[in-house]
């Protein structure tokens, strides 16, 4: 039978300070670990929330982002002849032909950042039902006017309602602020597509076209028709949400790899800390270990008792670390998405997977940190241990 | 009838770096059931080493120890642990109670290695504490008890499984005179009333008086046997 668990737990009371410091060290590492995963999940959630399930995005196959995609006027007309496309009140196919470029804005800290500027077609409203004006008004399609996403307004001195931004040889007036429900669009500036094509001298070549299907389930039929059309071989059709979701993979993956690499380095420190604590516990309790062995407890019972002790410390660290990381959900940060070459603002997102991974990470540190001391405890000779 | 404990041609030496240090030299000794045996001798004479081998927490370099028909010197580590749990009660000089467990928890420890139910364990713990006169201290932690009381808890822990032998290493070595006498009286009672076989190492001639036979060791040899 095992050594009673309350023996293990009671021992913490006699070493409150060292136990607390070790738990704090582990909690910090788990906090950083969880924060990294939350950051990556935040990027994914933001970009995956971008777009509507019924919307289809057409881009050039060779383009790895919206700004490197070009769609000529003829192709724009061809795609509108494909089946299952929703029509507007005027009987025309709902579509938004969007030129996308990146411009520089001055940040609150004085530095420049890349911001996506998107031109949207008249009548894009039914295609983007989540977009609403929360301050000022919608741009006038006949004027050089902009609306600014809520995630960038607070971070850029230039991006205020009423201020003007100079690009493409014109001054553009910001007339409103919009919210797109926490999606990637919140990190963009929008204007009328034809104003933008005119200013940038791009003729009628846009970057992407967004179309709306009658219903989301029509996508496969639409796609088949799209792929059969010989004139559209250089282009691809994707669900809008899938397209932006893929745009998150690079940044989210980068955050994960770099972040996990850093936390693994940190974790070595925490594991050494746990190890020192557990070695000290073994040394302090050598006589107790000898006594338990003399009474007839097996080596493996001693091993298990000390491993449980390390695990309890690790679990406590894990719970505290995850609890602290949960508070990060109230913060929003931004990063450069190198697939779109522009800034994206996102919140830390706590997911069940992050909680589970963080706790597994904590347990792993506990086992690694506690194993060698536990083995040492189990291997002590009874005679040596009884001498203390 | 053969003796309960048979020590046959027992030798033990330790290695300190490259030097072999003999501790016990070819010792033979029989201890009958119900005997209270004292082991005396100066420091380094090997008395504790002999006790440890009888108790199965150390192994001889040569020779064998047979207890109740079991050749314990030939057992594996885990067999020995199981054997000790069933057959040996330990009393140490510094009591060796677990500081974070109360008197009940300390006395219960050896019973956790048995198949007894919780209720049965409780009953045995209470009986053992009653025998040592500490029924009223069942919830007390070691630091709340005097040295003599702690040693009595340790004796309760040693007898709670009703072991075949009790081994005591300087059980009065850390106690004042009055407490030491109480402990010795208790051990004599365990020997006479409960017919426990006791092997006790001591420096103290007064403690040795409690034993029925005293063996003297010097430099690893048995030099004298005194029947009292």
PDB file of C-alpha atoms in Angstrom, chain A residues 1-2 4 6-7 10-11 14 287-288 291-299 382-383 386, chain B residues 52 57-58 77-78 81-82 84-85 90 92 96 98-101 109-110 112-113 121 157:
ATOM      1  CA  UNK A   1       0.000   0.000   0.000  1.00  0.00           C
ATOM      2  CA  UNK A   2       1.180   3.499  -0.776  1.00  0.00           C
ATOM      3  CA  UNK A   4      -0.652   8.142   2.633  1.00  0.00           C
ATOM      4  CA  UNK A   6      -1.806  13.423   3.467  1.00  0.00           C
ATOM      5  CA  UNK A   7       1.788  12.674   4.452  1.00  0.00           C
ATOM      6  CA  UNK A  10       1.372  17.839   5.048  1.00  0.00           C
ATOM      7  CA  UNK A  11       5.030  18.109   4.153  1.00  0.00           C
ATOM      8  CA  UNK A  14       6.674  22.458   6.868  1.00  0.00           C
ATOM      9  CA  UNK A 287      15.719   9.931   8.249  1.00  0.00           C
ATOM     10  CA  UNK A 288      12.000   9.755   7.509  1.00  0.00           C
ATOM     11  CA  UNK A 291      12.283   4.965   8.818  1.00  0.00           C
ATOM     12  CA  UNK A 292       9.558   4.315   6.243  1.00  0.00           C
ATOM     13  CA  UNK A 293      11.805   1.829   4.468  1.00  0.00           C
ATOM     14  CA  UNK A 294      12.674   0.095   7.746  1.00  0.00           C
ATOM     15  CA  UNK A 295       8.964  -0.186   8.567  1.00  0.00           C
ATOM     16  CA  UNK A 296       8.555  -2.141   5.352  1.00  0.00           C
ATOM     17  CA  UNK A 297       7.574   0.422   2.686  1.00  0.00           C
ATOM     18  CA  UNK A 298       9.054  -0.578  -0.670  1.00  0.00           C
ATOM     19  CA  UNK A 299      11.409   1.578  -2.708  1.00  0.00           C
ATOM     20  CA  UNK A 382      18.229   2.334   4.807  1.00  0.00           C
ATOM     21  CA  UNK A 383      21.310   2.472   7.002  1.00  0.00           C
ATOM     22  CA  UNK A 386      18.618   6.459   9.128  1.00  0.00           C
TER      23      UNK A 386
ATOM     24  CA  UNK B  52      20.492  -4.076  11.749  1.00  0.00           C
ATOM     25  CA  UNK B  57      17.844  -3.642   7.122  1.00  0.00           C
ATOM     26  CA  UNK B  58      21.464  -4.571   6.427  1.00  0.00           C
ATOM     27  CA  UNK B  77      15.355  -6.231  -1.140  1.00  0.00           C
ATOM     28  CA  UNK B  78      11.610  -6.290  -1.695  1.00  0.00           C
ATOM     29  CA  UNK B  81      10.759  -5.084   3.053  1.00  0.00           C
ATOM     30  CA  UNK B  82       7.656  -7.269   3.141  1.00  0.00           C
ATOM     31  CA  UNK B  84      10.109  -6.500   8.003  1.00  0.00           C
ATOM     32  CA  UNK B  85       6.580  -5.159   7.705  1.00  0.00           C
ATOM     33  CA  UNK B  90      11.600  -0.830  15.325  1.00  0.00           C
ATOM     34  CA  UNK B  92      15.065   4.120  17.408  1.00  0.00           C
ATOM     35  CA  UNK B  96      12.030   8.710  14.185  1.00  0.00           C
ATOM     36  CA  UNK B  98       7.064  11.401  11.092  1.00  0.00           C
ATOM     37  CA  UNK B  99       6.683  15.042  12.178  1.00  0.00           C
ATOM     38  CA  UNK B 100       3.714  15.808   9.930  1.00  0.00           C
ATOM     39  CA  UNK B 101       1.648  12.881  11.196  1.00  0.00           C
ATOM     40  CA  UNK B 109       1.872   3.618   9.276  1.00  0.00           C
ATOM     41  CA  UNK B 110       2.968  -0.052   9.534  1.00  0.00           C
ATOM     42  CA  UNK B 112      -0.990   0.544   5.927  1.00  0.00           C
ATOM     43  CA  UNK B 113       1.167  -2.310   4.658  1.00  0.00           C
ATOM     44  CA  UNK B 121      -6.543  -0.406  11.794  1.00  0.00           C
ATOM     45  CA  UNK B 157       4.204   1.908  16.273  1.00  0.00           C
TER      46      UNK B 157
END
